[in-house]
Amino acid sequence: MSFYQTAKKKQTNTEISEPEVINNTAATRTEVTGQARFTVSTENTGGKDATEGSSKAIDNNIDTKFLIFSHQSNFYMQFEFTTNTQVAAYTFTSADDASERDPSNWTITASTDGTNWTELDHREYEMFSKRKQSKTYNFVNNNSYKFYRINVKVLFGQTNPIFQLAEIKLFNVPQNQQALTPNNTLETVVEGANTLIFTDKTGTFSAATKAGFITAFKANYQRMANTFNTNAPKTQVFVIDSEYEGVAATYGGSVIRYDPRYFAGNPKDIDVVTHEMMHVVQSYKFNLPNTGWITEGIADYARYIFGYDNPGANWSLPAYSSNQNYTDAYRVTARFFAWLENHGYQGIIVKLDKAMRDGTYNVNTFWSANANGKTVDQLWQNYIANPAL
C-alpha cells in the first residue's frame, strides 16, 4: 500500500460508535441477531465454538473474532429465523489485526424458503480504517424473510485467503426510516484498453473534480504504462471515501482511495491521480528493504513528467537545499531523478522501476551498473555540486 504525502493515522483499539440517522431522523431500530440461528459455509478449523470459531462473530464482544484460513468468493454467513423477520440494517465490526483480512465486497440476499433468493444489498470496495471499528449499513427492505445470507466475495487484501470479523449484527428498521446509506454508486469509464471504476461513497463529491480525475486517467495512464510497464493492470478503481483520512492511497495494486475533504480544499490538485496511478503502473510485488523513497520518488517523478495540470495545483519540484537527501522521497527524490535523466543517465529511472518490479534492485549493484560505476551517494554529491536541472 502506498500513501500520497500523508502519514498513517494511529489506530485505536476501541469500538467506533456513531449516531444512526436515516432520512434526517434518528432511526428506531431493533437488533434481531439473537433471534436467528447463525451458520457459515466455511467454519474455523477448530469448530464454531473454538477461540476463533463462528460463534465469536455474534457474541457481542469486539475483543473476540471469527477467522478462517481458506476464504473463497462463494463464502457466506447465514441467519435463519424461526419466523419471517424484516431486516434493513446491519453492522460489521473489524477484528483486531491485519486489515487485509477484512471484508471488502459482499452481497446480502434473503429467502423465505432457503431456495429462492432475493438480493437486498451489495457493497463494493469497502474499508475499515481502524481495528475494532463498527460500521453500519442501511438498505431498503419492506418484506420479511426467514433466511438472510451475507456472501463475502472479496477481502480487503483481494488475493488474501484469510477472513476475519469481530462482530455482525442485524437490525429491524421501520419502513418510514429506511434508506440506502452510505452511498454505494459505481460508474465505469473505458479508455482504449483500460477501464476505470469510479465509486463515490459520499454522494457529494464535486462533479468538476470528478471530471478532472477522469481526464487525468484518460490522458496519463496509458502513457505511463507505455513508458514504464506495458503489463500494468488494465483495470483500476477510484474510491471517494470519507472513511479514508489523508490525501490518497493505493491498495492491493489497483484500488485508489481519495479523501474528499482534501479535494474540497484543493480542487485543482488533480495530478494526485497521476501520482497514484503510477503506483498502479509500478505493481511492485517485492517488499525490498529501504526502498520506500524510490517508490514514492518515481511516482512524483511520473507526476512531474506526465502531470495533467501541475501548474494549476501550484505543484512543482523543490529547489535544492542543504538539508535534503535523496532518500527524502516524493518531490525531493523526484527532482534528483529528473536531474539524473538530464545529466547523462537518460533512461535510468525506467531501469530503476523495472528492477524494483522484478525484485532485482540492490543498492550495491544497481547504481554502479547503470551510472558508469558510480554509487547513488556519489551521484548525489554530483547533484549537490550542480543541482540545476
Tab-separated table of C-alpha atoms in Angstrom:
chain	number	residue	atom	x	y	z
A	1	MET	CA	0.000	0.000	0.000
A	2	SER	CA	1.301	3.459	-0.891
A	3	PHE	CA	0.259	6.753	0.646
A	4	TYR	CA	0.477	10.145	-1.032
A	5	GLN	CA	2.174	12.731	1.185
A	6	THR	CA	0.341	11.732	4.328
A	7	ALA	CA	1.129	9.819	7.470
A	8	LYS	CA	-0.862	6.828	8.643
A	9	LYS	CA	-3.307	7.653	11.398
A	10	LYS	CA	-2.681	5.979	14.730
A	11	GLN	CA	-5.014	3.043	15.139
A	12	THR	CA	-7.017	2.613	18.287
A	13	ASN	CA	-8.482	-0.466	19.870
A	14	THR	CA	-11.860	0.977	20.696
A	15	GLU	CA	-15.200	0.477	19.028
A	16	ILE	CA	-16.348	3.472	16.984
A	17	SER	CA	-19.930	4.447	17.725
A	18	GLU	CA	-21.778	6.926	15.558
A	19	PRO	CA	-25.332	8.284	15.848
A	20	GLU	CA	-27.576	6.448	13.423
A	21	VAL	CA	-29.513	8.924	11.299
A	22	ILE	CA	-31.698	7.854	8.389
A	23	ASN	CA	-33.716	10.326	6.319
A	24	ASN	CA	-32.656	13.066	8.767
A	25	THR	CA	-34.352	11.352	11.719
A	26	ALA	CA	-32.966	9.193	14.475
A	27	ALA	CA	-33.681	5.593	13.488
A	28	THR	CA	-35.683	3.434	15.869
A	29	ARG	CA	-34.041	0.143	15.098
A	30	THR	CA	-34.246	-3.146	16.951
A	31	GLU	CA	-31.467	-5.705	16.988
A	32	VAL	CA	-32.682	-9.152	15.950
A	33	THR	CA	-29.349	-11.006	15.711
A	34	GLY	CA	-30.073	-13.262	18.670
A	35	GLN	CA	-33.426	-14.390	17.253
A	36	ALA	CA	-31.786	-16.376	14.437
A	37	ARG	CA	-29.586	-19.457	14.092
A	38	PHE	CA	-26.191	-18.411	12.725
A	39	THR	CA	-24.224	-20.680	10.373
A	40	VAL	CA	-21.339	-20.257	7.949
A	41	SER	CA	-20.392	-22.041	4.738
A	42	THR	CA	-16.790	-22.440	5.902
A	43	GLU	CA	-16.072	-22.911	9.580
A	44	ASN	CA	-12.933	-22.265	11.607
A	45	THR	CA	-10.821	-25.424	11.724
A	46	GLY	CA	-11.447	-25.709	15.459
A	47	GLY	CA	-15.233	-25.595	15.102
A	48	LYS	CA	-17.845	-22.920	15.772
A	49	ASP	CA	-17.079	-22.688	19.479
A	50	ALA	CA	-13.293	-22.539	19.081
A	51	THR	CA	-11.339	-19.472	20.142
A	52	GLU	CA	-11.863	-18.035	16.635
A	53	GLY	CA	-14.960	-20.016	15.675
A	54	SER	CA	-18.061	-18.534	14.043
A	55	SER	CA	-19.864	-18.135	17.386
A	56	LYS	CA	-17.434	-15.312	18.169
A	57	ALA	CA	-18.992	-13.203	15.395
A	58	ILE	CA	-22.253	-12.935	17.343
A	59	ASP	CA	-21.056	-12.974	20.973
A	60	ASN	CA	-21.409	-9.184	21.376
A	61	ASN	CA	-17.705	-8.898	22.186
A	62	ILE	CA	-15.458	-6.893	19.863
A	63	ASP	CA	-12.370	-8.358	21.528
A	64	THR	CA	-13.087	-11.786	20.017
A	65	LYS	CA	-13.309	-12.687	16.336
A	66	PHE	CA	-14.327	-15.285	13.774
A	67	LEU	CA	-11.491	-16.353	11.457
A	68	ILE	CA	-10.999	-18.810	8.609
A	69	PHE	CA	-7.842	-19.508	6.617
A	70	SER	CA	-9.452	-20.593	3.344
A	71	HIS	CA	-11.757	-17.806	2.180
A	72	GLN	CA	-13.250	-18.197	-1.294
A	73	SER	CA	-15.578	-15.919	-3.234
A	74	ASN	CA	-18.629	-18.102	-2.521
A	75	PHE	CA	-18.189	-17.928	1.267
A	76	TYR	CA	-21.290	-16.847	3.179
A	77	MET	CA	-22.673	-16.310	6.661
A	78	GLN	CA	-26.353	-17.106	7.175
A	79	PHE	CA	-29.072	-16.206	9.675
A	80	GLU	CA	-32.157	-18.437	9.901
A	81	PHE	CA	-35.126	-17.041	11.858
A	82	THR	CA	-37.941	-19.161	13.266
A	83	THR	CA	-40.476	-16.869	11.565
A	84	ASN	CA	-40.205	-14.362	8.732
A	85	THR	CA	-38.451	-11.249	10.017
A	86	GLN	CA	-37.765	-7.878	8.439
A	87	VAL	CA	-34.138	-6.677	8.390
A	88	ALA	CA	-32.998	-3.373	6.896
A	89	ALA	CA	-29.679	-2.609	8.614
A	90	TYR	CA	-26.590	-4.439	9.773
A	91	THR	CA	-23.215	-3.716	11.311
A	92	PHE	CA	-19.812	-5.220	10.679
A	93	THR	CA	-17.055	-4.778	13.261
A	94	SER	CA	-13.475	-5.198	12.093
A	95	ALA	CA	-11.250	-7.599	14.001
A	96	ASP	CA	-8.068	-6.870	15.890
A	97	ASP	CA	-5.287	-7.409	13.354
A	98	ALA	CA	-4.349	-7.284	9.636
A	99	SER	CA	-6.787	-5.147	7.633
A	100	GLU	CA	-6.107	-7.335	4.569
A	101	ARG	CA	-8.428	-9.887	6.201
A	102	ASP	CA	-11.423	-7.527	6.389
A	103	PRO	CA	-14.460	-7.945	4.120
A	104	SER	CA	-14.494	-5.533	1.184
A	105	ASN	CA	-17.096	-6.701	-1.371
A	106	TRP	CA	-20.264	-8.518	-0.323
A	107	THR	CA	-23.945	-9.033	-1.054
A	108	ILE	CA	-26.932	-9.727	1.185
A	109	THR	CA	-29.679	-11.958	-0.132
A	110	ALA	CA	-32.853	-13.147	1.566
A	111	SER	CA	-35.241	-16.040	1.185
A	112	THR	CA	-38.483	-17.314	2.652
A	113	ASP	CA	-37.782	-20.949	1.754
A	114	GLY	CA	-33.981	-21.274	1.586
A	115	THR	CA	-34.157	-21.962	-2.149
A	116	ASN	CA	-35.218	-18.781	-3.918
A	117	TRP	CA	-33.100	-15.765	-3.039
A	118	THR	CA	-33.590	-12.006	-3.486
A	119	GLU	CA	-30.688	-9.558	-3.355
A	120	LEU	CA	-31.262	-6.794	-0.809
A	121	ASP	CA	-27.920	-5.022	-0.599
A	122	HIS	CA	-24.445	-5.125	-2.075
A	123	ARG	CA	-21.261	-3.281	-1.130
A	124	GLU	CA	-18.038	-2.911	-3.046
A	125	TYR	CA	-14.594	-1.548	-2.160
A	126	GLU	CA	-15.404	-1.056	1.499
A	127	MET	CA	-12.662	-0.465	4.077
A	128	PHE	CA	-12.258	-0.305	7.838
A	129	SER	CA	-9.780	2.398	8.755
A	130	LYS	CA	-9.432	1.234	12.358
A	131	ARG	CA	-9.312	-2.011	14.242
A	132	LYS	CA	-12.422	-2.998	16.203
A	133	GLN	CA	-14.406	-0.429	14.247
A	134	SER	CA	-18.156	-0.868	13.833
A	135	LYS	CA	-19.754	0.343	10.617
A	136	THR	CA	-23.481	0.413	9.958
A	137	TYR	CA	-25.012	-0.259	6.544
A	138	ASN	CA	-28.635	0.532	5.801
A	139	PHE	CA	-30.819	-0.586	2.915
A	140	VAL	CA	-34.486	-0.615	1.936
A	141	ASN	CA	-36.436	-3.793	2.634
A	142	ASN	CA	-40.188	-3.778	3.071
A	143	ASN	CA	-40.523	-7.563	3.206
A	144	SER	CA	-39.923	-10.194	5.845
A	145	TYR	CA	-37.777	-13.255	5.248
A	146	LYS	CA	-36.778	-16.348	7.177
A	147	PHE	CA	-33.222	-16.526	5.799
A	148	TYR	CA	-30.611	-13.781	5.360
A	149	ARG	CA	-27.304	-14.675	3.732
A	150	ILE	CA	-24.189	-12.456	3.580
A	151	ASN	CA	-21.891	-13.569	0.786
A	152	VAL	CA	-18.424	-12.072	1.369
A	153	LYS	CA	-16.935	-12.177	-2.119
A	154	VAL	CA	-13.699	-10.205	-1.815
A	155	LEU	CA	-11.438	-9.304	1.091
A	156	PHE	CA	-9.594	-6.023	1.507
A	157	GLY	CA	-6.346	-7.821	0.621
A	158	GLN	CA	-8.079	-9.108	-2.533
A	159	THR	CA	-5.996	-12.257	-3.003
A	160	ASN	CA	-5.550	-12.822	0.731
A	161	PRO	CA	-7.234	-16.129	1.773
A	162	ILE	CA	-7.676	-15.295	5.486
A	163	PHE	CA	-11.032	-13.810	6.513
A	164	GLN	CA	-11.797	-12.284	9.892
A	165	LEU	CA	-14.675	-10.423	11.510
A	166	ALA	CA	-15.192	-9.401	15.127
A	167	GLU	CA	-18.962	-8.907	15.089
A	168	ILE	CA	-22.002	-8.909	12.828
A	169	LYS	CA	-25.426	-7.662	13.905
A	170	LEU	CA	-28.802	-7.460	12.154
A	171	PHE	CA	-31.498	-4.844	12.812
A	172	ASN	CA	-35.166	-4.364	12.103
A	173	VAL	CA	-35.887	-0.795	10.912
A	174	PRO	CA	-39.355	0.802	10.466
A	175	GLN	CA	-40.237	1.291	6.803
A	176	ASN	CA	-40.508	5.077	7.052
A	177	GLN	CA	-36.931	5.291	8.340
A	178	GLN	CA	-35.260	3.072	5.744
A	179	ALA	CA	-32.720	4.326	3.214
A	180	LEU	CA	-29.629	3.135	1.405
A	181	THR	CA	-26.670	4.504	3.372
A	182	PRO	CA	-23.856	5.090	2.944
A	183	ASN	CA	-23.835	5.859	-0.772
A	184	ASN	CA	-22.735	2.944	-2.952
A	185	THR	CA	-22.659	4.011	-6.634
A	186	LEU	CA	-20.373	2.653	-9.356
A	187	GLU	CA	-19.528	4.154	-12.730
A	188	THR	CA	-17.357	2.528	-15.397
A	189	VAL	CA	-15.146	4.547	-17.744
A	190	VAL	CA	-13.380	2.842	-20.647
A	191	GLU	CA	-10.420	4.436	-22.395
A	192	GLY	CA	-8.789	2.267	-25.021
A	193	ALA	CA	-7.719	-0.997	-23.380
A	194	ASN	CA	-8.083	0.434	-19.861
A	195	THR	CA	-11.071	0.550	-17.537
A	196	LEU	CA	-11.691	2.868	-14.604
A	197	ILE	CA	-14.313	2.015	-11.996
A	198	PHE	CA	-15.307	5.186	-10.152
A	199	THR	CA	-17.235	4.971	-6.889
A	200	ASP	CA	-18.227	7.933	-4.750
A	201	LYS	CA	-19.242	6.787	-1.279
A	202	THR	CA	-20.135	10.331	-0.219
A	203	GLY	CA	-22.659	11.184	-2.901
A	204	THR	CA	-21.475	14.802	-2.731
A	205	PHE	CA	-18.090	14.767	-4.468
A	206	SER	CA	-17.577	17.730	-6.817
A	207	ALA	CA	-18.615	16.936	-10.382
A	208	ALA	CA	-15.823	19.191	-11.683
A	209	THR	CA	-13.176	17.422	-9.591
A	210	LYS	CA	-14.519	14.050	-10.668
A	211	ALA	CA	-14.268	15.138	-14.298
A	212	GLY	CA	-10.672	16.157	-13.671
A	213	PHE	CA	-9.899	12.736	-12.180
A	214	ILE	CA	-11.350	11.007	-15.231
A	215	THR	CA	-9.480	13.320	-17.606
A	216	ALA	CA	-6.185	12.569	-15.857
A	217	PHE	CA	-6.919	8.847	-16.139
A	218	LYS	CA	-7.645	9.128	-19.845
A	219	ALA	CA	-4.664	11.368	-20.562
A	220	ASN	CA	-1.959	9.763	-18.447
A	221	TYR	CA	-2.472	6.147	-17.508
A	222	GLN	CA	-1.643	4.501	-20.814
A	223	ARG	CA	1.240	6.904	-21.440
A	224	MET	CA	2.818	5.950	-18.128
A	225	ALA	CA	2.208	2.266	-18.810
A	226	ASN	CA	3.833	2.604	-22.238
A	227	THR	CA	6.910	4.167	-20.650
A	228	PHE	CA	7.321	2.050	-17.553
A	229	ASN	CA	5.283	-1.155	-17.650
A	230	THR	CA	3.316	-2.376	-20.664
A	231	ASN	CA	1.903	-5.164	-18.469
A	232	ALA	CA	0.366	-2.714	-15.997
A	233	PRO	CA	-3.155	-3.621	-14.788
A	234	LYS	CA	-5.879	-2.799	-17.291
A	235	THR	CA	-8.476	-2.062	-14.607
A	236	GLN	CA	-8.224	0.267	-11.651
A	237	VAL	CA	-10.678	1.619	-9.106
A	238	PHE	CA	-11.054	5.150	-7.753
A	239	VAL	CA	-12.888	5.253	-4.409
A	240	ILE	CA	-14.007	8.585	-2.975
A	241	ASP	CA	-14.291	7.681	0.675
A	242	SER	CA	-14.549	9.930	3.734
A	243	GLU	CA	-13.593	6.879	5.787
A	244	TYR	CA	-10.055	7.356	4.456
A	245	GLU	CA	-8.176	10.239	6.085
A	246	GLY	CA	-5.155	11.650	4.257
A	247	VAL	CA	-4.826	12.619	0.607
A	248	ALA	CA	-4.815	9.374	-1.358
A	249	ALA	CA	-3.553	5.823	-1.042
A	250	THR	CA	-3.232	2.820	-3.336
A	251	TYR	CA	-4.223	-0.594	-2.007
A	252	GLY	CA	-3.918	-4.068	-3.444
A	253	GLY	CA	-2.213	-2.854	-6.593
A	254	SER	CA	-5.173	-1.187	-8.300
A	255	VAL	CA	-7.629	0.322	-5.794
A	256	ILE	CA	-7.004	4.003	-5.053
A	257	ARG	CA	-8.775	5.779	-2.207
A	258	TYR	CA	-9.148	9.557	-2.105
A	259	ASP	CA	-10.061	11.730	0.855
A	260	PRO	CA	-12.919	14.015	-0.306
A	261	ARG	CA	-12.082	16.596	2.379
A	262	TYR	CA	-8.637	17.172	0.884
A	263	PHE	CA	-10.034	17.748	-2.597
A	264	ALA	CA	-12.778	20.019	-1.292
A	265	GLY	CA	-9.955	22.302	-0.153
A	266	ASN	CA	-7.619	21.564	-3.083
A	267	PRO	CA	-9.879	21.004	-6.091
A	268	LYS	CA	-7.125	21.730	-8.635
A	269	ASP	CA	-4.684	19.162	-7.298
A	270	ILE	CA	-5.848	16.700	-9.932
A	271	ASP	CA	-2.420	15.175	-10.506
A	272	VAL	CA	-2.590	13.392	-7.189
A	273	VAL	CA	-4.364	10.980	-9.535
A	274	THR	CA	-1.273	10.786	-11.752
A	275	HIS	CA	0.949	10.025	-8.767
A	276	GLU	CA	-1.377	7.269	-7.533
A	277	MET	CA	-1.878	5.768	-10.985
A	278	MET	CA	1.899	5.455	-11.206
A	279	HIS	CA	1.712	3.185	-8.170
A	280	VAL	CA	-0.698	1.020	-10.169
A	281	VAL	CA	1.769	1.015	-13.078
A	282	GLN	CA	4.619	0.148	-10.716
A	283	SER	CA	2.897	-3.018	-9.470
A	284	TYR	CA	5.751	-3.775	-7.087
A	285	LYS	CA	5.256	-7.223	-5.570
A	286	PHE	CA	8.519	-7.480	-3.664
A	287	ASN	CA	8.974	-5.940	-0.228
A	288	LEU	CA	12.542	-4.773	-0.824
A	289	PRO	CA	14.153	-3.159	2.247
A	290	ASN	CA	14.856	0.577	2.382
A	291	THR	CA	13.222	1.343	-0.962
A	292	GLY	CA	10.166	3.396	0.018
A	293	TRP	CA	11.969	6.543	-1.137
A	294	ILE	CA	12.342	5.003	-4.601
A	295	THR	CA	8.664	4.027	-4.805
A	296	GLU	CA	7.406	7.496	-3.906
A	297	GLY	CA	10.191	9.288	-5.757
A	298	ILE	CA	9.322	7.555	-9.022
A	299	ALA	CA	5.615	8.293	-8.507
A	300	ASP	CA	6.310	12.015	-8.105
A	301	TYR	CA	8.806	11.880	-10.994
A	302	ALA	CA	5.967	10.490	-13.126
A	303	ARG	CA	3.745	13.322	-11.909
A	304	TYR	CA	6.458	15.785	-12.930
A	305	ILE	CA	6.804	14.255	-16.401
A	306	PHE	CA	3.182	13.408	-17.184
A	307	GLY	CA	1.254	15.823	-14.965
A	308	TYR	CA	-2.058	16.936	-16.404
A	309	ASP	CA	-2.136	20.313	-14.642
A	310	ASN	CA	0.677	20.670	-12.122
A	311	PRO	CA	0.803	24.479	-12.550
A	312	GLY	CA	-2.917	24.726	-11.765
A	313	ALA	CA	-2.242	22.996	-8.447
A	314	ASN	CA	0.811	25.185	-7.782
A	315	TRP	CA	2.829	21.956	-7.704
A	316	SER	CA	6.468	21.847	-8.768
A	317	LEU	CA	9.760	20.207	-7.880
A	318	PRO	CA	11.517	21.974	-4.995
A	319	ALA	CA	14.796	23.809	-5.366
A	320	TYR	CA	17.763	22.035	-3.838
A	321	SER	CA	18.606	22.893	-0.234
A	322	SER	CA	21.379	21.616	2.008
A	323	ASN	CA	19.005	19.847	4.401
A	324	GLN	CA	17.778	17.477	1.685
A	325	ASN	CA	18.777	13.900	0.956
A	326	TYR	CA	17.886	11.629	-1.938
A	327	THR	CA	16.057	9.340	0.500
A	328	ASP	CA	13.555	12.088	1.395
A	329	ALA	CA	11.146	10.587	-1.194
A	330	TYR	CA	8.347	12.361	-3.060
A	331	ARG	CA	9.350	15.644	-4.746
A	332	VAL	CA	12.904	15.823	-3.368
A	333	THR	CA	13.745	12.418	-4.776
A	334	ALA	CA	11.775	13.148	-7.955
A	335	ARG	CA	13.968	16.190	-8.607
A	336	PHE	CA	17.102	14.081	-8.138
A	337	PHE	CA	15.705	11.543	-10.605
A	338	ALA	CA	14.936	14.313	-13.111
A	339	TRP	CA	18.491	15.606	-12.690
A	340	LEU	CA	19.903	12.145	-13.430
A	341	GLU	CA	17.856	11.902	-16.614
A	342	ASN	CA	19.105	15.334	-17.714
A	343	HIS	CA	22.779	14.786	-16.856
A	344	GLY	CA	23.933	11.789	-18.814
A	345	TYR	CA	21.844	8.993	-17.334
A	346	GLN	CA	18.856	9.007	-19.653
A	347	GLY	CA	16.597	6.002	-19.137
A	348	ILE	CA	17.947	5.164	-15.682
A	349	ILE	CA	14.572	5.722	-13.942
A	350	VAL	CA	12.819	3.285	-16.273
A	351	LYS	CA	15.548	0.748	-15.441
A	352	LEU	CA	15.194	1.504	-11.733
A	353	ASP	CA	11.443	0.995	-11.875
A	354	LYS	CA	11.891	-2.330	-13.672
A	355	ALA	CA	14.444	-3.532	-11.111
A	356	MET	CA	12.005	-2.695	-8.335
A	357	ARG	CA	9.194	-4.554	-10.086
A	358	ASP	CA	11.398	-7.573	-10.857
A	359	GLY	CA	12.717	-7.646	-7.300
A	360	THR	CA	16.310	-7.383	-8.549
A	361	TYR	CA	17.115	-3.919	-7.196
A	362	ASN	CA	20.187	-3.878	-4.962
A	363	VAL	CA	21.735	-0.628	-3.812
A	364	ASN	CA	25.213	-2.132	-4.058
A	365	THR	CA	24.904	-3.179	-7.692
A	366	PHE	CA	22.180	-1.240	-9.496
A	367	TRP	CA	23.706	2.224	-9.493
A	368	SER	CA	27.236	1.209	-10.427
A	369	ALA	CA	25.902	-0.965	-13.255
A	370	ASN	CA	23.736	1.827	-14.676
A	371	ALA	CA	25.655	5.006	-13.763
A	372	ASN	CA	29.181	4.405	-15.063
A	373	GLY	CA	30.373	2.744	-11.873
A	374	LYS	CA	29.098	5.431	-9.502
A	375	THR	CA	27.220	4.742	-6.295
A	376	VAL	CA	23.995	6.562	-5.514
A	377	ASP	CA	25.834	8.580	-2.856
A	378	GLN	CA	28.404	9.691	-5.425
A	379	LEU	CA	25.615	10.672	-7.801
A	380	TRP	CA	24.002	12.707	-5.027
A	381	GLN	CA	27.292	14.535	-4.410
A	382	ASN	CA	27.457	15.370	-8.110
A	383	TYR	CA	23.891	16.651	-7.881
A	384	ILE	CA	24.742	18.812	-4.869
A	385	ALA	CA	27.686	20.355	-6.747
A	386	ASN	CA	25.476	21.358	-9.690
A	387	PRO	CA	21.768	20.893	-8.913
A	388	ALA	CA	20.383	22.854	-11.858
A	389	LEU	CA	18.004	20.748	-13.924
